[in-house]
Amino acid sequence: MKWYISLVIFLFFSSCISYPLMHDAVSQNVPLLSKKNEGRISVATGTESVGFQAAYSFSKSFAAMGSYSWGMNDIMEYAGDVNINNGTRQSGELAIGYFNPIGTKGVFEIYGGAERYSRSFSVTDDFGYVYNGMFSTNATKPFVQLDLGFHNTRKHSISLSLKMGYLFYDHYSFLVLDEQTHKWGPYPQNYVNNDPIIEPCVTYRVGGKRLSFQAQAGFSYSNTMLFSVYNNTLVTDPFFYNIGLSLRLFKEE
């Protein structure tokens, strides 16, 4: 327990330095369902401003899940002189999968689905009111997610999950303002590539039979990062984390 709290605190302070990434990881939906007509609803905040998750097992072995995430960065400072305003991102995903209990305390899950993602922000000068850059992008990410969890052990549960997907960008716009002509035009360099992405994650829950506290932390590896507007330096911020509440719902037998 102590090592996990330390990890969450470390990730919290590491994430206080924000960068304008093209793709930000969102919390993973890890329901750990084990029987028919069981459900789970979760709400959390962290790297994303707010995230909602839901899952329901419609048979003894198959389930469906969905998630929605929204994030906002009002003003971020990069390299000491660049301000990122109106930075928002949102995503939604749907998946269907198979689950199989392992003994009385373990469960294995595999889900396949797709996520739809959008990202936008504006770049301003040192004073924060002259816009000299506008960025927006949309992407679709088909994915497969593997979960291995152990639950109901002294009211604790812990799971390891691995999400593997591929980012397909269908929209990309990065416009900059020419200081001499005062006209908007596309940035001369394009760093967008359809790209594989892999996201390992740890989810921990503690509480009662139905309602529990949830904490999650993980990494996101992808090459599709944004760059400094002024020196074209790629930046990487692979950590994501969240904390919140998770409600387990099930039909009494």
GROMACS .gro file of C-alpha atoms in nm:
model
  253
    1MET     CA    1   0.000   0.000   0.000
    2LYS     CA    2   0.276   0.246   0.089
    3TRP     CA    3   0.463   0.194  -0.237
    4TYR     CA    4   0.146   0.257  -0.436
    5ILE     CA    5   0.072   0.583  -0.252
    6SER     CA    6   0.430   0.694  -0.314
    7LEU     CA    7   0.393   0.613  -0.683
    8VAL     CA    8   0.072   0.816  -0.713
    9ILE     CA    9   0.232   1.115  -0.536
   10PHE     CA   10   0.536   1.096  -0.763
   11LEU     CA   11   0.320   1.085  -1.074
   12PHE     CA   12   0.114   1.377  -0.945
   13PHE     CA   13   0.412   1.607  -0.911
   14SER     CA   14   0.565   1.480  -1.236
   15SER     CA   15   0.243   1.569  -1.416
   16CYS     CA   16   0.233   1.924  -1.282
   17ILE     CA   17   0.462   2.023  -1.572
   18SER     CA   18   0.227   2.018  -1.870
   19TYR     CA   19   0.323   2.005  -2.233
   20PRO     CA   20   0.113   2.051  -2.549
   21LEU     CA   21   0.100   1.691  -2.663
   22MET     CA   22  -0.093   1.582  -2.968
   23HIS     CA   23  -0.230   1.276  -2.788
   24ASP     CA   24  -0.289   1.251  -2.414
   25ALA     CA   25  -0.362   0.917  -2.250
   26VAL     CA   26  -0.692   0.874  -2.068
   27SER     CA   27  -0.782   0.650  -1.777
   28GLN     CA   28  -0.838   0.285  -1.860
   29ASN     CA   29  -1.168   0.112  -1.801
   30VAL     CA   30  -1.080  -0.199  -1.597
   31PRO     CA   31  -1.412  -0.336  -1.462
   32LEU     CA   32  -1.297  -0.684  -1.342
   33LEU     CA   33  -1.639  -0.840  -1.395
   34SER     CA   34  -1.686  -1.199  -1.282
   35LYS     CA   35  -2.051  -1.300  -1.335
   36LYS     CA   36  -2.361  -1.234  -1.542
   37ASN     CA   37  -2.560  -0.911  -1.487
   38GLU     CA   38  -2.274  -0.748  -1.301
   39GLY     CA   39  -2.185  -0.385  -1.368
   40ARG     CA   40  -1.941  -0.116  -1.265
   41ILE     CA   41  -1.955   0.264  -1.285
   42SER     CA   42  -1.651   0.482  -1.212
   43VAL     CA   43  -1.575   0.854  -1.209
   44ALA     CA   44  -1.225   0.995  -1.167
   45THR     CA   45  -1.003   1.298  -1.215
   46GLY     CA   46  -0.629   1.344  -1.260
   47THR     CA   47  -0.435   1.384  -1.582
   48GLU     CA   48  -0.779   1.424  -1.738
   49SER     CA   49  -1.015   1.677  -1.581
   50VAL     CA   50  -1.296   1.424  -1.553
   51GLY     CA   51  -1.351   1.070  -1.677
   52PHE     CA   52  -1.659   0.846  -1.671
   53GLN     CA   53  -1.655   0.468  -1.715
   54ALA     CA   54  -1.923   0.200  -1.726
   55ALA     CA   55  -1.928  -0.173  -1.791
   56TYR     CA   56  -2.194  -0.448  -1.790
   57SER     CA   57  -2.175  -0.826  -1.830
   58PHE     CA   58  -2.467  -0.943  -2.044
   59SER     CA   59  -2.373  -1.312  -2.018
   60LYS     CA   60  -2.158  -1.541  -1.807
   61SER     CA   61  -1.853  -1.470  -2.021
   62PHE     CA   62  -1.911  -1.155  -2.229
   63ALA     CA   63  -1.939  -0.787  -2.140
   64ALA     CA   64  -1.952  -0.440  -2.292
   65MET     CA   65  -1.786  -0.123  -2.166
   66GLY     CA   66  -1.776   0.246  -2.253
   67SER     CA   67  -1.581   0.552  -2.139
   68TYR     CA   68  -1.585   0.928  -2.182
   69SER     CA   69  -1.300   1.163  -2.094
   70TRP     CA   70  -1.265   1.541  -2.099
   71GLY     CA   71  -0.959   1.749  -2.013
   72MET     CA   72  -0.872   2.116  -2.005
   73ASN     CA   73  -0.551   2.315  -1.958
   74ASP     CA   74  -0.640   2.682  -1.921
   75ILE     CA   75  -0.289   2.826  -1.943
   76MET     CA   76   0.032   2.627  -1.971
   77GLU     CA   77   0.382   2.767  -1.998
   78TYR     CA   78   0.642   2.603  -2.218
   79ALA     CA   79   1.011   2.697  -2.245
   80GLY     CA   80   0.945   3.002  -2.026
   81ASP     CA   81   0.786   3.214  -2.298
   82VAL     CA   82   0.506   3.025  -2.471
   83ASN     CA   83   0.154   3.020  -2.331
   84ILE     CA   84  -0.100   2.757  -2.432
   85ASN     CA   85  -0.457   2.881  -2.388
   86ASN     CA   86  -0.794   2.713  -2.436
   87GLY     CA   87  -0.628   2.373  -2.437
   88THR     CA   88  -0.896   2.104  -2.444
   89ARG     CA   89  -0.921   1.738  -2.530
   90GLN     CA   90  -1.198   1.482  -2.522
   91SER     CA   91  -1.243   1.120  -2.610
   92GLY     CA   92  -1.498   0.843  -2.601
   93GLU     CA   93  -1.460   0.469  -2.645
   94LEU     CA   94  -1.673   0.156  -2.677
   95ALA     CA   95  -1.557  -0.203  -2.647
   96ILE     CA   96  -1.685  -0.556  -2.611
   97GLY     CA   97  -1.496  -0.838  -2.447
   98TYR     CA   98  -1.461  -1.174  -2.280
   99PHE     CA   99  -1.397  -1.237  -1.908
  100ASN     CA  100  -1.306  -1.551  -1.721
  101PRO     CA  101  -1.279  -1.590  -1.340
  102ILE     CA  102  -0.958  -1.743  -1.209
  103GLY     CA  103  -1.038  -1.932  -0.892
  104THR     CA  104  -1.239  -1.731  -0.638
  105LYS     CA  105  -1.032  -1.412  -0.636
  106GLY     CA  106  -0.886  -1.364  -0.983
  107VAL     CA  107  -1.026  -1.262  -1.320
  108PHE     CA  108  -0.890  -1.227  -1.672
  109GLU     CA  109  -1.048  -0.993  -1.928
  110ILE     CA  110  -0.982  -0.912  -2.292
  111TYR     CA  111  -1.162  -0.628  -2.473
  112GLY     CA  112  -1.157  -0.505  -2.828
  113GLY     CA  113  -1.293  -0.167  -2.929
  114ALA     CA  114  -1.226   0.180  -3.063
  115GLU     CA  115  -1.164   0.528  -2.920
  116ARG     CA  116  -1.244   0.860  -3.085
  117TYR     CA  117  -1.015   1.145  -2.978
  118SER     CA  118  -0.991   1.522  -3.039
  119ARG     CA  119  -0.737   1.782  -2.926
  120SER     CA  120  -0.709   2.159  -2.968
  121PHE     CA  121  -0.527   2.458  -2.820
  122SER     CA  122  -0.409   2.810  -2.901
  123VAL     CA  123  -0.061   2.958  -2.863
  124THR     CA  124  -0.019   3.316  -2.743
  125ASP     CA  125   0.269   3.556  -2.682
  126ASP     CA  126   0.431   3.642  -2.348
  127PHE     CA  127   0.141   3.869  -2.253
  128GLY     CA  128  -0.118   3.601  -2.317
  129TYR     CA  129  -0.350   3.793  -2.546
  130VAL     CA  130  -0.201   3.792  -2.900
  131TYR     CA  131  -0.275   3.462  -3.070
  132ASN     CA  132   0.003   3.341  -3.297
  133GLY     CA  133  -0.083   2.973  -3.331
  134MET     CA  134  -0.392   2.749  -3.344
  135PHE     CA  135  -0.381   2.369  -3.331
  136SER     CA  136  -0.646   2.099  -3.367
  137THR     CA  137  -0.649   1.729  -3.448
  138ASN     CA  138  -0.883   1.429  -3.451
  139ALA     CA  139  -0.790   1.062  -3.432
  140THR     CA  140  -0.947   0.717  -3.417
  141LYS     CA  141  -0.777   0.444  -3.215
  142PRO     CA  142  -0.882   0.078  -3.251
  143PHE     CA  143  -0.742  -0.117  -2.956
  144VAL     CA  144  -0.715  -0.443  -2.768
  145GLN     CA  145  -0.698  -0.438  -2.388
  146LEU     CA  146  -0.585  -0.720  -2.159
  147ASP     CA  147  -0.667  -0.713  -1.784
  148LEU     CA  148  -0.548  -0.942  -1.506
  149GLY     CA  149  -0.695  -0.866  -1.164
  150PHE     CA  150  -0.725  -1.001  -0.812
  151HIS     CA  151  -1.014  -0.877  -0.601
  152ASN     CA  152  -1.208  -0.919  -0.277
  153THR     CA  153  -0.890  -0.982  -0.083
  154ARG     CA  154  -0.943  -0.791   0.243
  155LYS     CA  155  -1.166  -0.554   0.043
  156HIS     CA  156  -0.877  -0.469  -0.191
  157SER     CA  157  -0.838  -0.528  -0.561
  158ILE     CA  158  -0.543  -0.470  -0.787
  159SER     CA  159  -0.510  -0.524  -1.159
  160LEU     CA  160  -0.253  -0.498  -1.435
  161SER     CA  161  -0.381  -0.393  -1.774
  162LEU     CA  162  -0.224  -0.344  -2.114
  163LYS     CA  163  -0.392  -0.149  -2.394
  164MET     CA  164  -0.245  -0.178  -2.743
  165GLY     CA  165  -0.380   0.028  -3.031
  166TYR     CA  166  -0.310   0.227  -3.342
  167LEU     CA  167  -0.369   0.601  -3.393
  168PHE     CA  168  -0.525   0.704  -3.725
  169TYR     CA  169  -0.531   1.084  -3.765
  170ASP     CA  170  -0.804   1.206  -4.003
  171HIS     CA  171  -0.766   1.575  -3.924
  172TYR     CA  172  -0.461   1.788  -3.851
  173SER     CA  173  -0.437   2.166  -3.848
  174PHE     CA  174  -0.157   2.381  -3.709
  175LEU     CA  175  -0.186   2.742  -3.825
  176VAL     CA  176   0.067   3.012  -3.732
  177LEU     CA  177   0.051   3.389  -3.770
  178ASP     CA  178   0.320   3.550  -3.984
  179GLU     CA  179   0.452   3.848  -3.788
  180GLN     CA  180   0.536   4.041  -4.106
  181THR     CA  181   0.229   3.980  -4.324
  182HIS     CA  182  -0.012   3.921  -4.032
  183LYS     CA  183  -0.168   3.634  -4.227
  184TRP     CA  184  -0.246   3.285  -4.104
  185GLY     CA  185  -0.076   2.990  -4.271
  186PRO     CA  186   0.009   2.624  -4.205
  187TYR     CA  187   0.320   2.545  -4.004
  188PRO     CA  188   0.590   2.441  -4.254
  189GLN     CA  189   0.674   2.113  -4.077
  190ASN     CA  190   0.436   1.826  -4.016
  191TYR     CA  191   0.505   1.581  -3.733
  192VAL     CA  192   0.188   1.375  -3.768
  193ASN     CA  193   0.213   1.005  -3.842
  194ASN     CA  194  -0.037   0.726  -3.799
  195ASP     CA  195   0.129   0.547  -3.516
  196PRO     CA  196   0.104   0.241  -3.285
  197ILE     CA  197   0.050   0.313  -2.917
  198ILE     CA  198   0.094   0.094  -2.608
  199GLU     CA  199  -0.031   0.175  -2.257
  200PRO     CA  200   0.049  -0.041  -1.951
  201CYS     CA  201  -0.145   0.051  -1.637
  202VAL     CA  202  -0.199  -0.041  -1.270
  203THR     CA  203  -0.542   0.002  -1.107
  204TYR     CA  204  -0.598  -0.026  -0.732
  205ARG     CA  205  -0.931  -0.024  -0.545
  206VAL     CA  206  -1.007  -0.036  -0.174
  207GLY     CA  207  -1.340  -0.007   0.006
  208GLY     CA  208  -1.665  -0.193   0.061
  209LYS     CA  209  -1.843  -0.459  -0.138
  210ARG     CA  210  -2.004  -0.203  -0.368
  211LEU     CA  211  -1.839   0.141  -0.337
  212SER     CA  212  -1.462   0.173  -0.338
  213PHE     CA  213  -1.186   0.430  -0.381
  214GLN     CA  214  -0.996   0.391  -0.708
  215ALA     CA  215  -0.645   0.500  -0.804
  216GLN     CA  216  -0.473   0.439  -1.134
  217ALA     CA  217  -0.135   0.514  -1.289
  218GLY     CA  218   0.032   0.417  -1.613
  219PHE     CA  219   0.244   0.506  -1.913
  220SER     CA  220   0.162   0.586  -2.275
  221TYR     CA  221   0.417   0.522  -2.549
  222SER     CA  222   0.368   0.675  -2.892
  223ASN     CA  223   0.575   0.874  -3.141
  224THR     CA  224   0.300   1.125  -3.219
  225MET     CA  225   0.410   1.408  -2.994
  226LEU     CA  226   0.382   1.779  -3.063
  227PHE     CA  227   0.688   2.002  -3.078
  228SER     CA  228   0.798   2.341  -2.948
  229VAL     CA  229   0.665   2.618  -3.171
  230TYR     CA  230   1.001   2.792  -3.161
  231ASN     CA  231   1.276   2.529  -3.158
  232ASN     CA  232   1.100   2.220  -3.301
  233THR     CA  233   1.200   2.011  -3.000
  234LEU     CA  234   0.989   1.702  -2.944
  235VAL     CA  235   0.858   1.673  -2.589
  236THR     CA  236   0.745   1.360  -2.410
  237ASP     CA  237   0.514   1.329  -2.108
  238PRO     CA  238   0.422   0.959  -2.092
  239PHE     CA  239   0.266   0.948  -1.744
  240PHE     CA  240  -0.106   0.940  -1.673
  241TYR     CA  241  -0.288   0.897  -1.342
  242ASN     CA  242  -0.632   0.942  -1.186
  243ILE     CA  243  -0.814   0.901  -0.857
  244GLY     CA  244  -1.187   0.865  -0.796
  245LEU     CA  245  -1.472   0.637  -0.692
  246SER     CA  246  -1.594   0.309  -0.837
  247LEU     CA  247  -1.940   0.158  -0.780
  248ARG     CA  248  -1.999  -0.214  -0.832
  249LEU     CA  249  -2.351  -0.315  -0.933
  250PHE     CA  250  -2.479  -0.668  -0.957
  251LYS     CA  251  -2.799  -0.864  -0.958
  252GLU     CA  252  -2.857  -1.061  -0.642
  253GLU     CA  253  -2.869  -1.438  -0.702
   0.00000   0.00000   0.00000
